Amino acid sequence: MKTITLKRGKEDSLLRFHPWVFSGAIATLPDGLEEGETVTVAAADGTCLGTGHYEIGSIAVRMLSWREEETGKEFYAERLANAWQLRRRLGLVRPDNSTFRLVHGEGDFLPGCVVDVYGNTAVLQAHSPGMHYARNMIAQALTELPGAGIRNVYYKSETTLPFKARLDPVNDYIIGGFETNIAEENGLKFNIDWLKGQKTGFFVDQRDNRALIETYSKGARVLNMFCYTGGFSVYAMRGGATLVHSVDSSAKAVALTDANIELNFPGDQRHTSFAQDAFKYLQEMPESAYDLIILDPPAFAKHRGAIKNAMVGYRRINAAAFRKIAPGGILATFSCSQAISKEQFRLAVFTAAAQSGRKVRIIHQLTQGADHPVSIYHPEGEYLKGLILHVE
Ligand code: SAH
């Protein structure tokens, strides 16, 4: 294995287990080093700090281990077994729940790797060249995980790998093929479209929050804005909502929502969906039409440069919801932008509340599900922020 040597004093963050080496910290790159190679990282005095995947860019190494370690199939198998044990411990592996995130990058000590499980299919997503090269080993190890029953591994990295690395990944099955795309979450069925859907096909991170919304749905008129697959809508229906409106600007998303409602509540007239722009819908909807509003928009800020516009976006949608929600209503509002902090998001929501002049209380502060663990040394892994608010 080749060794990357750091500049003097640049080993501190690694000694605190932060899993990234930034390019500015590097003193020397070994000759002939290729992007995606597994390397050891050494302090200026030669002490080995660990093993990681090298890539070209601001993050130059993603650390896999805190010692020199071979990263063959056994390595991945062990990390996956560890991740699997945690999901079992979390109570997510049940006959009525076959949908969960098995690998959450740094949070499962596999930086650059995401695996979502939908029944007997695992969707594998690489975010680094190193993980792209490891994909076959990971796929094999996934199907060999004792008790997991994973038979199909779909590789989906066309949009997540750095474009400049010219890896030209193709979205396709590495092992097995299409069997069924129906998976269960807390006893509810979902069609998961990993072939054409966003991300790995489903937003697994909202599971606990959807379950919480179910408990507030009894007798409520619900608006699920940015519905995508209709996750929140299906839970609200089971929770006893009297009416559920799902809105998404994508006609495909609306079709997915309709299919998922039909799968769980065939012929149920309480649900209607609309393919419409959120800003327009919120602007035009009548006052007091809804008792429960869910706002779960896409990441308005995909990078730091977009923070200002994103803050305006969050403020606008929340202001409209505060203005229109029925008295005594519940607003569940989210941000999945990694670049927006918890405090910034709360400021945007606070500003929107103040503009509406309504009395607003925070009743829950939410984040991603426990199958999206955050390494305490890598707080960047926490990205989902949510507030459930009571509006008088
Ligand atoms: N709440 C969903 C995930 C939402 S993802 C869940 O629990 O699974 C964000 C969704 O917002 C996408 O489906 C996208 O099509 C939709 N979207 C993006 N911009 C929009 C806009 N301006 N108006 C309405 N929907 C929009």
mmCIF file of C-alpha atoms in Angstrom, residues 30-235:
data_model
loop_
_atom_site.group_PDB
_atom_site.id
_atom_site.type_symbol
_atom_site.label_atom_id
_atom_site.label_comp_id
_atom_site.label_asym_id
_atom_site.label_seq_id
_atom_site.Cartn_x
_atom_site.Cartn_y
_atom_site.Cartn_z
ATOM 1 C CA PRO A 30 3.462 8.935 -3.452
ATOM 2 C CA ASP A 31 4.462 8.483 -7.105
ATOM 3 C CA GLY A 32 1.942 6.835 -9.370
ATOM 4 C CA LEU A 33 -0.939 7.127 -6.909
ATOM 5 C CA GLU A 34 -4.261 6.558 -8.675
ATOM 6 C CA GLU A 35 -7.588 8.011 -7.639
ATOM 7 C CA GLY A 36 -9.594 5.454 -5.656
ATOM 8 C CA GLU A 37 -6.566 3.579 -4.338
ATOM 9 C CA THR A 38 -6.428 2.398 -0.753
ATOM 10 C CA VAL A 39 -3.571 4.168 1.035
ATOM 11 C CA THR A 40 -2.091 4.476 4.469
ATOM 12 C CA VAL A 41 -1.811 7.954 5.948
ATOM 13 C CA ALA A 42 1.234 8.915 7.982
ATOM 14 C CA ALA A 43 2.022 11.884 10.221
ATOM 15 C CA ALA A 44 5.064 14.019 9.336
ATOM 16 C CA ASP A 45 7.202 11.920 11.705
ATOM 17 C CA GLY A 46 6.186 8.746 9.868
ATOM 18 C CA THR A 47 3.703 7.405 12.440
ATOM 19 C CA CYS A 48 0.916 5.489 10.715
ATOM 20 C CA LEU A 49 -2.464 7.117 11.363
ATOM 21 C CA GLY A 50 -4.663 4.701 9.450
ATOM 22 C CA THR A 51 -5.954 3.487 6.093
ATOM 23 C CA GLY A 52 -8.310 5.185 3.661
ATOM 24 C CA HIS A 53 -9.484 5.768 0.092
ATOM 25 C CA TYR A 54 -7.664 8.440 -1.878
ATOM 26 C CA GLU A 55 -9.494 10.800 -4.229
ATOM 27 C CA ILE A 56 -8.771 14.011 -6.081
ATOM 28 C CA GLY A 57 -10.558 17.001 -4.569
ATOM 29 C CA SER A 58 -10.877 18.951 -1.376
ATOM 30 C CA ILE A 59 -11.492 15.764 0.601
ATOM 31 C CA ALA A 60 -8.392 13.786 -0.382
ATOM 32 C CA VAL A 61 -8.700 10.715 1.828
ATOM 33 C CA ARG A 62 -11.736 9.135 3.469
ATOM 34 C CA MET A 63 -10.509 7.053 6.371
ATOM 35 C CA LEU A 64 -11.633 3.452 6.674
ATOM 36 C CA SER A 65 -9.523 2.331 9.586
ATOM 37 C CA TRP A 66 -7.310 3.800 12.288
ATOM 38 C CA ARG A 67 -4.454 1.400 11.658
ATOM 39 C CA GLU A 68 -2.790 -0.108 8.625
ATOM 40 C CA GLU A 69 -5.320 -2.617 7.377
ATOM 41 C CA GLU A 70 -5.953 -4.618 4.205
ATOM 42 C CA THR A 71 -9.316 -3.656 2.720
ATOM 43 C CA GLY A 72 -10.313 -6.856 0.975
ATOM 44 C CA LYS A 73 -13.681 -8.571 1.080
ATOM 45 C CA GLU A 74 -13.255 -9.654 4.724
ATOM 46 C CA PHE A 75 -12.846 -6.035 5.742
ATOM 47 C CA TYR A 76 -16.126 -5.040 4.086
ATOM 48 C CA ALA A 77 -17.880 -8.171 5.340
ATOM 49 C CA GLU A 78 -16.937 -7.302 8.901
ATOM 50 C CA ARG A 79 -18.108 -3.706 8.607
ATOM 51 C CA LEU A 80 -21.393 -4.854 7.057
ATOM 52 C CA ALA A 81 -21.922 -7.452 9.792
ATOM 53 C CA ASN A 82 -21.434 -4.690 12.324
ATOM 54 C CA ALA A 83 -23.966 -2.466 10.562
ATOM 55 C CA TRP A 84 -26.421 -5.366 10.342
ATOM 56 C CA GLN A 85 -26.108 -6.068 14.072
ATOM 57 C CA LEU A 86 -26.970 -2.454 14.838
ATOM 58 C CA ARG A 87 -30.107 -2.550 12.637
ATOM 59 C CA ARG A 88 -31.210 -5.708 14.448
ATOM 60 C CA ARG A 89 -30.544 -4.031 17.758
ATOM 61 C CA LEU A 90 -32.643 -1.060 16.625
ATOM 62 C CA GLY A 91 -35.554 -3.416 16.009
ATOM 63 C CA LEU A 92 -35.714 -2.606 12.312
ATOM 64 C CA VAL A 93 -35.458 -6.169 11.018
ATOM 65 C CA ARG A 94 -39.003 -7.469 11.428
ATOM 66 C CA PRO A 95 -41.579 -9.286 9.317
ATOM 67 C CA ASP A 96 -43.504 -5.999 9.020
ATOM 68 C CA ASN A 97 -40.415 -3.850 8.394
ATOM 69 C CA SER A 98 -38.066 -4.695 5.551
ATOM 70 C CA THR A 99 -37.028 -1.143 4.697
ATOM 71 C CA PHE A 100 -34.024 0.487 6.359
ATOM 72 C CA ARG A 101 -30.619 1.990 5.746
ATOM 73 C CA LEU A 102 -27.951 -0.619 6.361
ATOM 74 C CA VAL A 103 -24.925 1.569 5.716
ATOM 75 C CA HIS A 104 -24.823 5.303 6.365
ATOM 76 C CA GLY A 105 -21.314 6.247 5.242
ATOM 77 C CA GLU A 106 -19.131 7.636 8.000
ATOM 78 C CA GLY A 107 -21.807 6.711 10.562
ATOM 79 C CA ASP A 108 -21.109 3.058 9.819
ATOM 80 C CA PHE A 109 -17.358 3.526 9.386
ATOM 81 C CA LEU A 110 -17.641 3.126 5.614
ATOM 82 C CA PRO A 111 -17.178 6.680 4.296
ATOM 83 C CA GLY A 112 -18.495 7.117 0.765
ATOM 84 C CA CYS A 113 -20.816 4.116 0.945
ATOM 85 C CA VAL A 114 -24.591 4.029 1.317
ATOM 86 C CA VAL A 115 -26.717 0.890 1.334
ATOM 87 C CA ASP A 116 -30.502 0.915 1.625
ATOM 88 C CA VAL A 117 -32.328 -2.383 2.012
ATOM 89 C CA TYR A 118 -35.759 -2.975 0.502
ATOM 90 C CA GLY A 119 -36.835 -6.533 1.257
ATOM 91 C CA ASN A 120 -34.373 -8.845 -0.458
ATOM 92 C CA THR A 121 -32.854 -6.094 -2.592
ATOM 93 C CA ALA A 122 -30.036 -3.843 -1.450
ATOM 94 C CA VAL A 123 -29.367 -0.584 -3.279
ATOM 95 C CA LEU A 124 -25.669 0.287 -3.114
ATOM 96 C CA GLN A 125 -24.509 3.822 -3.738
ATOM 97 C CA ALA A 126 -20.866 4.924 -3.942
ATOM 98 C CA HIS A 127 -19.904 8.520 -3.273
ATOM 99 C CA SER A 128 -16.154 8.013 -3.703
ATOM 100 C CA PRO A 129 -13.962 6.364 -6.346
ATOM 101 C CA GLY A 130 -12.580 4.013 -3.681
ATOM 102 C CA MET A 131 -16.059 2.672 -2.921
ATOM 103 C CA HIS A 132 -16.762 2.391 -6.656
ATOM 104 C CA TYR A 133 -13.781 0.066 -7.026
ATOM 105 C CA ALA A 134 -14.893 -1.887 -3.939
ATOM 106 C CA ARG A 135 -18.467 -2.328 -5.220
ATOM 107 C CA ASN A 136 -18.193 -5.977 -6.250
ATOM 108 C CA MET A 137 -16.675 -7.023 -2.937
ATOM 109 C CA ILE A 138 -19.347 -5.099 -1.040
ATOM 110 C CA ALA A 139 -22.136 -6.586 -3.165
ATOM 111 C CA GLN A 140 -20.851 -10.099 -2.609
ATOM 112 C CA ALA A 141 -20.498 -9.511 1.135
ATOM 113 C CA LEU A 142 -24.076 -8.150 1.248
ATOM 114 C CA THR A 143 -25.528 -11.352 -0.173
ATOM 115 C CA GLU A 144 -23.482 -13.390 2.294
ATOM 116 C CA LEU A 145 -24.645 -11.503 5.406
ATOM 117 C CA PRO A 146 -26.067 -14.249 7.639
ATOM 118 C CA GLY A 147 -29.813 -13.920 8.124
ATOM 119 C CA ALA A 148 -30.226 -10.863 5.919
ATOM 120 C CA GLY A 149 -31.636 -12.714 2.914
ATOM 121 C CA ILE A 150 -30.295 -10.163 0.422
ATOM 122 C CA ARG A 151 -30.446 -11.693 -3.052
ATOM 123 C CA ASN A 152 -30.239 -8.696 -5.341
ATOM 124 C CA VAL A 153 -27.780 -5.828 -5.254
ATOM 125 C CA TYR A 154 -28.566 -2.829 -7.444
ATOM 126 C CA TYR A 155 -25.685 -0.414 -7.950
ATOM 127 C CA LYS A 156 -26.829 3.191 -8.322
ATOM 128 C CA SER A 157 -23.977 5.672 -8.495
ATOM 129 C CA GLU A 158 -24.388 7.499 -11.806
ATOM 130 C CA THR A 159 -25.141 10.768 -10.056
ATOM 131 C CA THR A 160 -23.218 10.367 -6.812
ATOM 132 C CA LEU A 161 -19.639 9.797 -7.986
ATOM 133 C CA PRO A 162 -17.418 12.770 -8.752
ATOM 134 C CA PHE A 163 -17.922 13.506 -12.431
ATOM 135 C CA LYS A 164 -14.270 14.447 -12.939
ATOM 136 C CA ALA A 165 -13.108 10.981 -11.894
ATOM 137 C CA ARG A 166 -14.487 9.721 -15.243
ATOM 138 C CA LEU A 167 -15.569 6.396 -13.790
ATOM 139 C CA ASP A 168 -18.656 6.245 -16.020
ATOM 140 C CA PRO A 169 -20.619 4.070 -13.609
ATOM 141 C CA VAL A 170 -23.708 2.339 -14.961
ATOM 142 C CA ASN A 171 -26.782 1.895 -12.794
ATOM 143 C CA ASP A 172 -27.469 -1.834 -12.859
ATOM 144 C CA TYR A 173 -27.744 -5.004 -10.834
ATOM 145 C CA ILE A 174 -24.364 -6.317 -9.717
ATOM 146 C CA ILE A 175 -25.969 -9.450 -8.328
ATOM 147 C CA GLY A 176 -29.414 -10.884 -9.073
ATOM 148 C CA GLY A 177 -32.105 -8.836 -10.752
ATOM 149 C CA PHE A 178 -35.588 -7.460 -10.341
ATOM 150 C CA GLU A 179 -37.926 -9.575 -8.200
ATOM 151 C CA THR A 180 -40.409 -7.321 -6.452
ATOM 152 C CA ASN A 181 -40.169 -3.689 -5.540
ATOM 153 C CA ILE A 182 -42.722 -3.812 -2.744
ATOM 154 C CA ALA A 183 -41.173 -3.390 0.693
ATOM 155 C CA GLU A 184 -42.719 -2.813 4.076
ATOM 156 C CA GLU A 185 -42.138 -0.031 6.573
ATOM 157 C CA ASN A 186 -43.875 -0.329 9.943
ATOM 158 C CA GLY A 187 -46.512 -2.573 8.403
ATOM 159 C CA LEU A 188 -47.248 -0.256 5.467
ATOM 160 C CA LYS A 189 -46.408 -1.296 1.926
ATOM 161 C CA PHE A 190 -44.458 0.820 -0.521
ATOM 162 C CA ASN A 191 -43.545 0.452 -4.178
ATOM 163 C CA ILE A 192 -39.900 1.463 -4.232
ATOM 164 C CA ASP A 193 -38.580 2.675 -7.557
ATOM 165 C CA TRP A 194 -34.826 2.257 -7.244
ATOM 166 C CA LEU A 195 -34.496 2.125 -11.023
ATOM 167 C CA LYS A 196 -35.836 5.597 -11.756
ATOM 168 C CA GLY A 197 -36.673 7.145 -8.386
ATOM 169 C CA GLN A 198 -34.716 9.785 -6.493
ATOM 170 C CA LYS A 199 -31.775 8.754 -4.292
ATOM 171 C CA THR A 200 -32.009 5.002 -3.691
ATOM 172 C CA GLY A 201 -35.745 5.083 -4.378
ATOM 173 C CA PHE A 202 -37.172 6.017 -0.995
ATOM 174 C CA PHE A 203 -36.488 8.474 1.811
ATOM 175 C CA VAL A 204 -35.796 5.960 4.531
ATOM 176 C CA ASP A 205 -34.559 8.677 6.893
ATOM 177 C CA GLN A 206 -38.105 9.919 7.638
ATOM 178 C CA ARG A 207 -39.469 6.605 8.983
ATOM 179 C CA ASP A 208 -39.688 7.620 12.657
ATOM 180 C CA ASN A 209 -41.035 11.040 11.756
ATOM 181 C CA ARG A 210 -43.717 9.508 9.555
ATOM 182 C CA ALA A 211 -44.718 7.269 12.469
ATOM 183 C CA LEU A 212 -44.971 10.334 14.708
ATOM 184 C CA ILE A 213 -47.160 12.131 12.166
ATOM 185 C CA GLU A 214 -49.482 9.128 12.178
ATOM 186 C CA THR A 215 -50.212 9.786 15.852
ATOM 187 C CA TYR A 216 -51.291 13.370 15.104
ATOM 188 C CA SER A 217 -53.509 12.489 12.159
ATOM 189 C CA LYS A 218 -56.701 11.301 13.818
ATOM 190 C CA GLY A 219 -59.593 13.413 12.600
ATOM 191 C CA ALA A 220 -57.221 15.813 10.843
ATOM 192 C CA ARG A 221 -57.292 17.302 7.355
ATOM 193 C CA VAL A 222 -53.734 16.750 6.175
ATOM 194 C CA LEU A 223 -51.574 18.426 3.542
ATOM 195 C CA ASN A 224 -48.416 16.486 2.621
ATOM 196 C CA MET A 225 -46.361 18.977 0.640
ATOM 197 C CA PHE A 226 -43.370 17.595 -1.367
ATOM 198 C CA CYS A 227 -44.910 14.135 -1.036
ATOM 199 C CA TYR A 228 -42.582 12.156 -3.388
ATOM 200 C CA THR A 229 -43.624 8.521 -2.691
ATOM 201 C CA GLY A 230 -46.405 9.617 -0.357
ATOM 202 C CA GLY A 231 -44.762 8.250 2.776
ATOM 203 C CA PHE A 232 -46.309 10.760 5.164
ATOM 204 C CA SER A 233 -49.678 10.468 3.379
ATOM 205 C CA VAL A 234 -49.894 6.700 3.853
ATOM 206 C CA TYR A 235 -49.118 7.018 7.573
#
